[in-house]
Coordinates of C-alpha atoms in Angstrom, one line a residue:
Chain A
X1 CA -116.2 143.5 23.1
X2 CA -111.8 144.1 23.4
X3 CA -112.2 147.9 22.9
X4 CA -114.5 150.5 24.2
X5 CA -113.1 153.6 21.8
X6 CA -110.9 153.2 18.7
X7 CA -108.5 156.4 17.0
X8 CA -108.2 155.2 13.2
X9 CA -106.0 156.5 10.2
X10 CA -107.4 156.0 7.2
X11 CA -105.8 156.7 3.7
X12 CA -105.7 159.7 0.6
X13 CA -105.5 157.3 -2.3
X14 CA -105.6 158.2 -5.7
X15 CA -107.8 157.1 -8.5
X16 CA -107.5 156.1 -11.8
X17 CA -103.8 156.4 -11.9
X18 CA -104.2 157.6 -15.5
X19 CA -105.7 155.7 -17.8
X20 CA -107.8 153.4 -15.6
X21 CA -110.7 155.5 -14.7
X22 CA -113.0 153.7 -12.5
X23 CA -110.7 150.6 -12.3
X24 CA -107.5 151.6 -10.6
X25 CA -106.3 153.8 -7.5
X26 CA -103.6 153.2 -5.0
X27 CA -103.6 154.4 -1.7
X28 CA -100.7 156.5 -0.2
X29 CA -99.2 156.7 3.4
X30 CA -99.9 159.9 3.5
X31 CA -102.1 162.8 3.4
X32 CA -105.3 161.1 5.5
X33 CA -107.9 161.3 7.7
X34 CA -108.6 159.9 11.8
X35 CA -111.3 158.6 13.4
X36 CA -111.7 158.5 17.2
X37 CA -115.4 156.4 18.3
X38 CA -116.1 155.2 21.5
X39 CA -119.0 152.5 22.5
X40 CA -122.1 154.4 24.8
X41 CA -124.6 152.8 26.5
X42 CA -126.9 155.0 25.0
X43 CA -128.4 153.7 21.4
X44 CA -127.7 155.1 17.8
X45 CA -124.6 156.8 16.0
X46 CA -124.1 160.2 17.0
X47 CA -120.9 162.4 15.5
X48 CA -119.9 164.2 18.5
X49 CA -117.7 166.8 16.4
X50 CA -115.6 167.2 12.9
X51 CA -112.4 169.3 13.7
X52 CA -110.4 170.6 10.0
X53 CA -113.2 170.6 7.8
X54 CA -113.1 174.0 7.3
X55 CA -116.9 173.6 8.2
X56 CA -117.9 172.1 5.4
X57 CA -119.3 168.5 6.4
X58 CA -122.3 168.5 7.6
X59 CA -122.8 167.4 11.5
X60 CA -126.5 166.0 10.7
X61 CA -125.2 162.3 11.7
X62 CA -127.9 160.9 8.9
X63 CA -125.9 163.2 5.9
X64 CA -122.4 163.0 7.6
X65 CA -121.2 160.0 5.4
X66 CA -118.9 158.4 8.2
X67 CA -122.0 158.0 10.9
X68 CA -124.8 157.0 7.9
X69 CA -122.1 154.4 6.7
X70 CA -121.6 153.1 10.3
X71 CA -124.9 153.1 11.0
X72 CA -125.4 150.8 7.6
X73 CA -123.3 148.9 9.1
X74 CA -124.0 148.3 12.0
X75 CA -127.7 147.2 10.5
X76 CA -126.2 145.1 8.7
X77 CA -123.6 143.0 11.1
X78 CA -127.5 142.6 12.8
X79 CA -126.4 145.5 16.3
X80 CA -128.3 148.2 15.6
X81 CA -129.1 148.9 19.1
X82 CA -125.8 149.7 19.6
X83 CA -124.8 153.4 20.2
X84 CA -121.8 155.1 18.9
X85 CA -119.6 158.4 19.8
X86 CA -118.2 159.8 16.2
X87 CA -115.4 162.4 16.3
X88 CA -113.9 163.0 12.5
X89 CA -110.6 164.7 12.5
X90 CA -110.3 165.5 8.4
X91 CA -106.1 165.8 7.9
X92 CA -106.8 166.4 4.4
X93 CA -108.2 168.8 1.6
X94 CA -111.8 168.3 1.2
X95 CA -112.4 168.5 -2.5
X96 CA -109.1 167.9 -3.7
X97 CA -109.3 164.5 -5.8
X98 CA -107.3 162.7 -3.3
X99 CA -110.1 160.5 -2.0
X100 CA -110.7 162.8 1.2
X101 CA -114.4 161.5 1.3
X102 CA -113.5 157.5 1.0
X103 CA -110.7 158.5 3.6
X104 CA -112.8 159.8 6.4
X105 CA -115.7 156.8 5.4
X106 CA -112.7 154.1 5.4
X107 CA -111.6 155.5 8.6
X108 CA -114.9 155.1 10.3
X109 CA -115.8 151.5 8.5
X110 CA -112.8 150.3 10.0
X111 CA -113.5 151.5 13.6
X112 CA -116.8 150.5 13.7
X113 CA -115.8 147.1 12.9
X114 CA -112.7 146.4 15.0
X115 CA -115.3 147.5 18.0
X116 CA -117.5 144.7 16.8
X117 CA -114.4 142.6 16.7
X118 CA -114.3 142.6 13.0
X119 CA -116.9 141.0 11.7
X120 CA -115.7 141.4 7.9
X121 CA -112.2 142.1 6.3
X122 CA -111.4 145.1 5.2
X123 CA -112.3 143.2 1.2
X124 CA -115.7 143.3 2.6
X125 CA -116.1 146.5 4.2
X126 CA -115.6 147.9 0.2
X127 CA -119.8 147.4 -0.2
X128 CA -120.1 149.9 2.5
X129 CA -117.8 152.1 1.4
X130 CA -119.1 152.6 -1.2
X131 CA -122.5 153.6 -0.3
X132 CA -120.2 156.4 1.4
X133 CA -119.1 157.9 -1.7
X134 CA -122.3 157.3 -3.0
X135 CA -123.8 159.6 -0.4
X136 CA -120.5 162.2 -1.0
X137 CA -120.4 162.1 -4.2
X138 CA -123.4 161.2 -5.7
X139 CA -121.9 158.0 -7.8
X140 CA -120.2 155.3 -5.6
X141 CA -117.0 154.2 -7.6
X142 CA -114.5 152.1 -5.9
X143 CA -111.8 153.0 -6.6
X144 CA -110.8 155.5 -3.6
X145 CA -112.4 153.3 -1.5
X146 CA -111.2 149.9 -2.0
X147 CA -107.6 151.0 -2.3
X148 CA -108.0 153.0 1.3
X149 CA -109.3 150.1 2.7
X150 CA -106.8 147.1 1.2
X151 CA -103.5 149.7 1.0
X152 CA -101.7 149.2 -2.5
X153 CA -102.6 149.3 -5.8
X154 CA -106.4 147.9 -6.2
X155 CA -108.0 147.0 -9.7
X156 CA -112.1 147.1 -9.4
X157 CA -112.1 144.2 -12.6
X158 CA -115.8 144.5 -12.1
X159 CA -118.6 146.3 -10.7
X160 CA -121.3 144.5 -10.5
X161 CA -120.5 141.7 -9.2
X162 CA -118.0 143.6 -7.1
X163 CA -114.2 142.1 -7.6
X164 CA -111.5 143.5 -6.4
X165 CA -108.0 142.8 -7.1
X166 CA -104.6 143.4 -5.4
X167 CA -102.2 144.4 -7.7
X168 CA -98.5 144.3 -7.5
X169 CA -96.2 147.5 -7.4
X170 CA -92.3 148.1 -7.0
X171 CA -91.1 148.5 -3.6
X172 CA -89.1 152.3 -4.0
X173 CA -92.8 153.2 -6.1
X174 CA -93.5 157.1 -4.5
X175 CA -96.0 159.2 -5.2
X176 CA -95.6 163.3 -4.8
X177 CA -99.2 164.5 -4.5
X178 CA -99.5 168.5 -5.6
X179 CA -103.3 169.9 -4.9
X180 CA -103.2 173.2 -6.1
X181 CA -106.0 174.9 -3.7
X182 CA -108.5 175.4 -6.9
X183 CA -112.3 174.1 -6.5
X184 CA -113.3 171.0 -8.8
X185 CA -116.6 169.1 -6.7
X186 CA -115.9 165.6 -8.4
X187 CA -119.9 165.8 -9.3
X188 CA -118.6 168.6 -11.3
X189 CA -116.0 166.8 -12.6
X190 CA -117.9 163.7 -13.9
X191 CA -120.7 165.6 -15.3
X192 CA -117.2 167.4 -17.9
X193 CA -117.2 163.5 -19.5
X194 CA -118.9 162.5 -22.3
X195 CA -121.1 159.4 -22.4
X196 CA -119.9 158.1 -25.5
X197 CA -116.1 157.3 -27.3
X198 CA -114.7 156.5 -29.9
X199 CA -113.9 152.6 -29.8
X200 CA -110.5 153.5 -31.7
X201 CA -109.5 155.7 -28.0
X202 CA -111.2 153.3 -25.7
X203 CA -109.0 150.4 -27.2
X204 CA -106.2 152.5 -27.5
X205 CA -107.0 153.3 -23.4
X206 CA -106.4 149.4 -22.5
X207 CA -104.0 148.5 -24.7
X208 CA -102.6 151.2 -21.3
X209 CA -104.4 149.9 -18.8
X210 CA -103.1 146.4 -19.8
X211 CA -99.5 148.3 -20.0
X212 CA -100.4 149.3 -16.6
X213 CA -100.9 146.2 -14.8
X214 CA -98.2 144.6 -16.6
X215 CA -95.2 147.1 -15.7
X216 CA -96.9 146.6 -12.2
X217 CA -96.2 143.2 -12.5
X218 CA -93.2 142.8 -13.7
X219 CA -91.5 145.6 -11.8
X220 CA -90.6 147.8 -15.7
X221 CA -90.6 151.9 -14.9
X222 CA -90.6 152.5 -18.1
X223 CA -93.3 150.2 -19.4
X224 CA -95.8 151.7 -16.6
X225 CA -94.3 155.4 -17.2
X226 CA -95.5 154.9 -21.4
X227 CA -98.4 153.3 -20.8
X228 CA -100.1 156.3 -18.1
X229 CA -102.0 158.6 -21.0
X230 CA -105.6 158.9 -20.5
X231 CA -106.5 159.7 -24.4
X232 CA -109.8 159.9 -23.1
X233 CA -110.9 161.9 -19.9
X234 CA -107.8 163.9 -19.3
X235 CA -108.4 165.8 -22.6
X236 CA -110.9 167.6 -21.2
X237 CA -110.7 167.0 -17.4
X238 CA -106.9 168.6 -17.6
X239 CA -108.6 172.1 -18.4
X240 CA -109.8 172.7 -14.9
X241 CA -106.6 172.3 -13.2
X242 CA -104.2 174.7 -13.6
X243 CA -101.0 175.1 -16.4
X244 CA -101.8 171.1 -16.1
X245 CA -99.6 170.4 -19.1
X246 CA -96.9 173.0 -17.8
X247 CA -97.2 170.8 -14.7
X248 CA -96.5 167.8 -16.1
X249 CA -93.7 168.9 -18.3
X250 CA -91.7 169.8 -15.2
X251 CA -92.5 166.7 -13.4
X252 CA -91.5 164.3 -16.5
X253 CA -88.3 166.7 -16.8
X254 CA -87.7 166.2 -13.3
X255 CA -87.4 162.9 -13.2
X256 CA -91.0 161.3 -12.7
X257 CA -92.2 157.8 -14.0
X258 CA -95.3 158.9 -15.0
X259 CA -98.1 162.3 -14.7
X260 CA -101.6 162.6 -14.2
X261 CA -104.8 164.0 -12.5
X262 CA -105.8 162.3 -9.1
X263 CA -109.1 161.0 -9.0
X264 CA -111.4 164.0 -10.9
X265 CA -108.7 166.3 -10.1
X266 CA -107.9 169.2 -9.1
X267 CA -105.0 167.8 -7.5
X268 CA -101.6 166.3 -9.4
X269 CA -99.6 163.1 -8.9
X270 CA -95.9 162.0 -10.7
X271 CA -94.8 158.3 -9.6
X272 CA -91.0 158.1 -8.9
X273 CA -88.2 155.7 -8.4
X274 CA -87.5 157.1 -5.2
X275 CA -88.4 160.1 -2.6
X276 CA -85.5 162.5 -3.5
X277 CA -87.2 163.0 -7.3
X278 CA -90.6 163.2 -6.1
X279 CA -89.3 166.0 -3.5
X280 CA -88.0 167.6 -6.5
X281 CA -91.6 167.4 -8.5
X282 CA -93.5 168.3 -5.3
X283 CA -91.3 171.9 -5.1
X284 CA -91.0 172.2 -8.6
X285 CA -94.6 172.1 -9.0
X286 CA -95.5 174.3 -6.1
X287 CA -93.1 176.9 -7.0
X288 CA -94.8 177.2 -11.2
X289 CA -98.1 177.0 -8.8
X290 CA -96.7 180.3 -6.7
X291 CA -96.1 182.4 -9.4
X292 CA -99.0 182.2 -11.6
X293 CA -100.8 183.0 -7.9
X294 CA -102.1 179.5 -7.3
X295 CA -101.3 177.8 -3.1
X296 CA -101.0 174.2 -3.3
X297 CA -100.0 171.4 -0.9
X298 CA -97.9 168.5 -1.3
X299 CA -97.2 165.2 -0.2
X300 CA -94.8 163.1 -0.6
X301 CA -95.2 159.5 0.4
X302 CA -94.3 155.4 -0.9
X303 CA -97.3 154.0 -2.4
X304 CA -99.5 152.7 1.2
X305 CA -99.1 149.0 2.3
X306 CA -101.7 148.4 4.8
X307 CA -104.5 150.8 4.4
X308 CA -106.5 151.9 7.7
X309 CA -103.9 151.7 10.4
X310 CA -105.5 152.0 14.6
X311 CA -103.7 154.9 15.9
X312 CA -104.7 154.3 19.8
Chain B
X1 CA -75.0 132.9 -46.0
X2 CA -75.3 129.9 -44.0
X3 CA -78.1 128.1 -46.1
X4 CA -79.7 128.4 -49.7
X5 CA -83.3 127.2 -48.9
X6 CA -86.1 126.8 -45.6
X7 CA -88.7 125.3 -45.0
X8 CA -90.5 127.4 -41.9
X9 CA -94.1 126.5 -39.9
X10 CA -95.8 129.6 -38.2
X11 CA -98.5 129.4 -36.1
X12 CA -102.1 130.3 -36.2
X13 CA -103.3 133.3 -34.0
X14 CA -106.0 133.4 -31.5
X15 CA -106.0 137.7 -31.0
X16 CA -108.0 140.0 -29.2
X17 CA -108.5 136.5 -26.2
X18 CA -112.5 137.7 -25.7
X19 CA -112.6 141.3 -24.0
X20 CA -109.2 142.7 -25.6
X21 CA -109.9 144.0 -29.0
X22 CA -106.9 144.8 -31.1
X23 CA -104.7 144.8 -28.1
X24 CA -104.3 140.7 -26.8
X25 CA -103.7 137.7 -29.0
X26 CA -102.2 134.1 -28.2
X27 CA -100.5 131.3 -30.7
X28 CA -101.6 127.9 -30.9
X29 CA -99.1 124.7 -31.6
X30 CA -101.7 123.9 -34.5
X31 CA -102.8 124.8 -37.3
X32 CA -100.2 126.5 -38.8
X33 CA -98.5 127.7 -42.6
X34 CA -96.2 126.4 -44.3
X35 CA -93.7 128.5 -46.3
X36 CA -90.8 127.1 -48.5
X37 CA -88.1 129.8 -49.6
X38 CA -85.0 129.0 -52.1
X39 CA -82.4 132.1 -52.8
X40 CA -82.7 132.1 -56.7
X41 CA -79.4 133.3 -59.4
X42 CA -82.7 135.2 -61.1
X43 CA -83.8 138.4 -58.9
X44 CA -86.8 138.8 -57.8
X45 CA -89.4 137.6 -55.7
X46 CA -92.0 134.1 -57.8
X47 CA -94.4 132.7 -56.1
X48 CA -94.0 129.2 -57.3
X49 CA -97.5 127.8 -56.4
X50 CA -99.3 127.5 -53.1
X51 CA -101.3 124.1 -52.0
X52 CA -104.6 123.8 -49.5
X53 CA -105.9 127.6 -50.4
X54 CA -108.8 125.9 -52.7
X55 CA -107.4 128.4 -55.3
X56 CA -108.6 131.4 -52.9
X57 CA -105.3 133.1 -52.3
X58 CA -103.4 135.5 -55.8
X59 CA -101.2 134.0 -57.6
X60 CA -99.6 137.4 -58.4
X61 CA -96.5 138.1 -56.4
X62 CA -97.4 141.1 -56.0
X63 CA -100.7 140.8 -54.4
X64 CA -99.6 137.7 -52.2
X65 CA -99.3 138.9 -48.7
X66 CA -96.0 136.6 -48.9
X67 CA -94.1 137.5 -51.3
X68 CA -94.6 141.3 -51.4
X69 CA -93.6 141.0 -48.0
X70 CA -91.0 139.4 -48.4
X71 CA -89.8 142.0 -51.7
X72 CA -91.0 144.7 -49.1
X73 CA -88.5 142.9 -46.1
X74 CA -85.4 142.9 -48.9
X75 CA -85.4 146.6 -50.4
X76 CA -86.0 147.4 -46.4
X77 CA -82.6 145.3 -45.8
X78 CA -81.1 147.0 -48.7
X79 CA -81.1 143.8 -50.5
X80 CA -83.1 144.0 -53.4
X81 CA -81.4 142.5 -55.8
X82 CA -81.9 139.2 -54.2
X83 CA -83.6 136.2 -56.0
X84 CA -86.0 133.9 -53.5
X85 CA -88.8 131.3 -54.8
X86 CA -91.7 130.9 -53.0
X87 CA -93.9 127.5 -52.1
X88 CA -96.9 128.5 -49.7
X89 CA -98.5 125.2 -48.5
X90 CA -101.6 126.7 -46.0
X91 CA -102.6 124.6 -43.6
X92 CA -105.4 125.9 -41.8
X93 CA -108.5 127.4 -43.4
X94 CA -108.5 131.2 -44.7
X95 CA -111.2 133.3 -43.5
X96 CA -111.6 131.4 -40.4
X97 CA -111.0 134.2 -37.3
X98 CA -107.5 132.0 -36.5
X99 CA -104.6 134.8 -38.2
X100 CA -104.1 132.6 -41.9
X101 CA -102.9 135.2 -43.7
X102 CA -101.3 136.1 -40.7
X103 CA -99.9 132.2 -40.4
X104 CA -98.2 133.0 -44.1
X105 CA -96.6 135.9 -44.3
X106 CA -95.1 135.9 -40.7
X107 CA -93.4 132.0 -41.9
X108 CA -92.3 134.1 -45.2
X109 CA -90.8 136.2 -43.6
X110 CA -89.1 134.3 -40.8
X111 CA -87.8 132.3 -43.6
X112 CA -86.4 135.3 -45.3
X113 CA -85.3 136.8 -42.2
X114 CA -83.4 133.5 -41.6
X115 CA -82.3 132.8 -45.3
X116 CA -80.5 136.7 -45.0
X117 CA -79.0 135.5 -41.3
X118 CA -81.6 136.9 -39.6
X119 CA -80.4 140.8 -39.4
X120 CA -83.4 141.3 -37.5
X121 CA -85.0 139.8 -34.4
X122 CA -88.6 138.8 -34.7
X123 CA -89.7 141.7 -32.6
X124 CA -88.2 143.7 -35.2
X125 CA -90.1 141.8 -37.8
X126 CA -93.8 143.1 -36.4
X127 CA -94.1 146.2 -38.8
X128 CA -93.2 143.6 -41.7
X129 CA -95.9 141.6 -40.9
X130 CA -98.5 143.9 -39.7
X131 CA -97.7 145.4 -43.5
X132 CA -98.7 142.1 -44.4
X133 CA -102.5 142.4 -42.8
X134 CA -103.2 145.5 -44.3
X135 CA -102.2 144.0 -48.0
X136 CA -104.5 140.9 -47.2
X137 CA -107.3 142.6 -44.7
X138 CA -107.4 146.0 -45.0
X139 CA -106.1 147.0 -41.7
X140 CA -102.4 146.4 -40.4
X141 CA -103.7 145.1 -36.8
X142 CA -100.7 143.0 -34.9
X143 CA -102.5 141.0 -32.9
X144 CA -102.6 138.0 -34.8
X145 CA -98.9 138.5 -36.2
X146 CA -97.2 139.8 -32.9
X147 CA -97.9 136.5 -31.1
X148 CA -97.6 134.4 -34.7
X149 CA -93.7 135.6 -34.2
X150 CA -93.3 136.0 -30.8
X151 CA -95.2 132.9 -29.5
X152 CA -97.3 132.7 -26.1
X153 CA -99.9 135.5 -25.1
X154 CA -98.7 139.2 -26.2
X155 CA -100.1 142.3 -25.6
X156 CA -100.0 145.4 -28.0
X157 CA -99.5 148.3 -25.1
X158 CA -99.7 151.1 -28.2
X159 CA -99.8 150.8 -31.7
X160 CA -97.9 154.5 -32.4
X161 CA -95.5 154.2 -31.5
X162 CA -95.6 149.8 -31.8
X163 CA -95.0 148.7 -28.2
X164 CA -94.9 144.6 -27.9
X165 CA -95.1 143.2 -24.4
X166 CA -94.9 139.3 -24.1
X167 CA -97.3 138.0 -21.5
X168 CA -96.7 134.9 -18.9
X169 CA -99.2 132.2 -19.1
X170 CA -99.7 129.4 -17.5
X171 CA -97.6 126.5 -18.5
X172 CA -100.6 124.1 -18.2
X173 CA -103.0 126.7 -20.1
X174 CA -104.9 125.0 -23.6
X175 CA -106.8 125.7 -26.4
X176 CA -109.7 124.4 -28.0
X177 CA -110.2 125.9 -31.1
X178 CA -113.9 124.6 -33.3
X179 CA -114.1 126.9 -36.5
X180 CA -117.6 125.9 -38.2
X181 CA -117.1 126.6 -41.7
X182 CA -119.7 129.7 -42.8
X183 CA -118.2 132.6 -44.3
X184 CA -117.4 135.5 -42.2
X185 CA -114.3 137.7 -44.4
X186 CA -112.2 140.2 -42.0
X187 CA -113.7 143.5 -43.6
X188 CA -117.2 142.7 -43.1
X189 CA -116.7 141.5 -39.0
X190 CA -115.5 144.8 -38.6
X191 CA -117.4 147.3 -40.2
X192 CA -120.1 145.5 -38.0
X193 CA -118.5 147.1 -35.2
X194 CA -119.6 151.1 -33.8
X195 CA -117.4 153.1 -34.1
X196 CA -118.9 154.9 -31.0
X197 CA -119.4 153.5 -27.9
X198 CA -120.8 154.2 -24.5
X199 CA -117.9 154.8 -22.0
X200 CA -119.5 152.5 -19.1
X201 CA -119.4 150.0 -21.9
X202 CA -115.8 150.7 -22.1
X203 CA -114.6 151.2 -18.9
X204 CA -116.2 147.6 -17.6
X205 CA -114.5 146.3 -21.1
X206 CA -110.9 147.6 -19.8
X207 CA -111.7 146.3 -16.1
X208 CA -112.0 142.9 -17.7
X209 CA -109.0 143.8 -19.9
X210 CA -106.8 144.6 -16.6
X211 CA -108.2 141.3 -14.6
X212 CA -107.0 139.1 -17.3
X213 CA -103.9 140.2 -17.9
X214 CA -103.3 139.8 -14.2
X215 CA -104.6 136.2 -14.6
X216 CA -102.4 136.0 -16.7
X217 CA -98.9 136.6 -14.3
X218 CA -101.0 135.4 -11.6
X219 CA -101.8 131.8 -13.0
X220 CA -105.1 132.1 -12.1
X221 CA -107.5 130.5 -14.4
X222 CA -110.8 131.9 -12.1
X223 CA -109.6 135.1 -12.8
X224 CA -108.7 134.4 -16.1
X225 CA -111.9 133.1 -17.1
X226 CA -114.0 135.6 -15.2
X227 CA -112.1 138.1 -16.9
X228 CA -112.9 137.0 -20.4
X229 CA -116.5 138.8 -21.2
X230 CA -116.2 141.6 -23.8
X231 CA -119.5 143.8 -23.6
X232 CA -118.7 145.6 -27.0
X233 CA -117.7 143.4 -30.0
X234 CA -119.3 139.7 -29.0
X235 CA -122.9 140.8 -29.0
X236 CA -122.3 142.2 -32.7
X237 CA -119.7 139.8 -33.8
X238 CA -121.3 136.2 -32.6
X239 CA -124.4 137.6 -34.8
X240 CA -123.0 135.9 -37.5
X241 CA -121.7 132.6 -36.0
X242 CA -124.3 129.7 -35.6
X243 CA -125.4 129.1 -32.3
X244 CA -122.5 130.9 -30.8
X245 CA -124.6 131.2 -26.7
X246 CA -125.5 127.5 -26.9
X247 CA -121.7 126.5 -28.7
X248 CA -120.4 128.5 -25.4
X249 CA -122.8 127.2 -22.7
X250 CA -121.9 124.1 -23.3
X251 CA -118.0 124.5 -23.5
X252 CA -118.5 126.4 -20.1
X253 CA -120.5 123.3 -18.7
X254 CA -117.8 121.4 -20.1
X255 CA -115.3 122.8 -18.0
X256 CA -114.0 126.1 -19.9
X257 CA -111.9 128.7 -18.3
X258 CA -113.6 130.9 -20.6
X259 CA -114.7 130.7 -23.9
X260 CA -115.6 133.0 -26.7
X261 CA -114.6 134.6 -30.4
X262 CA -111.1 134.3 -31.9
X263 CA -110.5 137.3 -33.9
X264 CA -113.5 138.2 -36.2
X265 CA -115.1 134.5 -36.1
X266 CA -116.2 132.3 -37.7
X267 CA -113.8 130.2 -35.2
X268 CA -114.5 129.9 -31.7
X269 CA -112.3 129.2 -28.9
X270 CA -111.9 128.0 -25.2
X271 CA -108.8 128.3 -22.6
X272 CA -109.1 124.9 -20.6
X273 CA -106.8 124.0 -17.8
X274 CA -105.8 120.7 -20.0
X275 CA -106.0 118.9 -22.7
X276 CA -108.6 116.2 -21.7
X277 CA -110.7 119.2 -20.9
X278 CA -110.2 121.0 -24.5
X279 CA -111.0 117.9 -26.5
X280 CA -114.0 117.1 -24.8
X281 CA -115.1 120.2 -25.6
X282 CA -114.3 120.4 -29.1
X283 CA -116.1 117.1 -29.4
X284 CA -118.5 118.2 -28.0
X285 CA -119.1 121.8 -29.8
X286 CA -118.4 119.6 -33.3
X287 CA -121.5 117.0 -32.5
X288 CA -124.0 120.0 -31.8
X289 CA -122.6 122.1 -35.2
X290 CA -123.1 118.5 -37.3
X291 CA -126.6 118.5 -35.4
X292 CA -126.9 121.5 -37.4
X293 CA -125.7 120.6 -40.2
X294 CA -123.1 122.8 -40.2
X295 CA -119.5 121.2 -40.5
X296 CA -116.6 121.8 -39.0
X297 CA -112.6 121.7 -37.6
X298 CA -111.2 121.2 -34.7
X299 CA -107.8 122.0 -33.3
X300 CA -106.3 121.3 -29.8
X301 CA -102.9 122.9 -28.4
X302 CA -101.0 124.1 -25.6
X303 CA -100.3 127.8 -26.0
X304 CA -97.6 127.8 -28.3
X305 CA -94.7 129.3 -27.0
X306 CA -91.7 129.5 -29.9
X307 CA -93.5 131.4 -32.6
X308 CA -92.0 129.7 -36.1
X309 CA -90.4 127.6 -36.2
X310 CA -87.8 125.9 -39.2
X311 CA -88.5 122.4 -40.0
X312 CA -86.1 122.2 -43.1

């Protein structure tokens, strides 16, 4: 083994990308989480500490996704005897709709895989990371973990069998993300969604999904923007986000390519053609939220091209 | 005006392309319909004759889509006084699921637009052709007329407002089409489809739509094939097609990239990587249909790259 310890960053992610519920997601350069992992002579996976979570995450190594999935991974590669010590440093808000659990799980998985001399590639790690999502959110979706592992824009064409496609995107594409500090647990946000929908609305939705994918391949910002429409999920989920339609209107006026809810919210995001517009949008949205007495965090970055990276 | 008469061919089309119900379609080089149109000193649009329809189409110029839409077009461009005589030569089966009404309407529209020195481009003719579909099928869909007018693979991203995107496709892509001579009127085929669907099935569907579009951009035959799955419409519509799943199985065994129902059926089609495989597939399917006493027609061609063409 080449290393005894490692520090890994894994990125936050924007799942759904408005129209692509459960099938599209992309990674951003910031925020994200960090995991420090050390091999130990004492067998078993232990969780030494968690910082930045405000006491919200379980320190029990069987319940915490990072340690639980590391153990699952070691069993899978036939190395259950390996001893590992883990530190999780949350650098992003929990329950924000930015793939917080995904960033932690992916950082941990990438770390343990690297310590084991990378027997699996990042795409092969996706099913393990999905188990982490199931543990954290009650639902093993891939639209956060796949882009967190692979970077860029990702399509989950199929869940059964799992079929993941990396999509191209315009080189200058930026994301402006604002997290209004209100509470929207993923489980509740999912339960709000109806299990049956009108076929005509589904047709509208897959027209937009096809349009968004085409726009990404064609580097066509206009088409990307026109396609960022969600007639099925956003009308319900937006109820949980303060002044959602006012925020959209401000973002679009400020030059956003498109705007919507990140994952199950409450974070919102805009895609832009440059960093300057992204900064103007976050400033404008944060100003609006402050006026209605809601604290917020903002993040501006390019679309992440790397997935998880080794920091140390 | 440059011409007093014109003869136009417009191609048959495969709508839906399995997963892309109402939003995807492509044109084929054959079969198709021909329209002959002549300017006349007598004002008004008259329908002189129809051949090849077995007496199925109305000769009343207000009810026939070719003449009715030619009149609509002349009114739109402010030339209602123009006199036109039309001959429609059906060269493809009616009610086959191959966009028969679309081929006639598009040939007629392209003919009248050419006789008027082409004030509109082919994309601008789509809304007129959609009115023809409404007259013929009771539903103004665009997934036959848009590819018939524009050639190639077409995405109808949105119907309101109408937003049509030409998609790329692998240069060697061929279509093997078999029309089993059983009766499946478009209106009935649409009425069989449920108006509400499970969201989880819709997610599966738009994952496949996104996969198919990605495969077309990436020239990835495997991805195109994996994405040609329809969990919503095919399970119902296939009931009307004799031995549908046996035909699929034969086509896939013979090397099809993917297989499905063309439009609302009863025609079925396979996409292939070459002409030879397409010919083997049509031979195999026709043989099977003959064994169960069903007559059929078969067509093999490349994906059509031109849309309507002037023959004379």
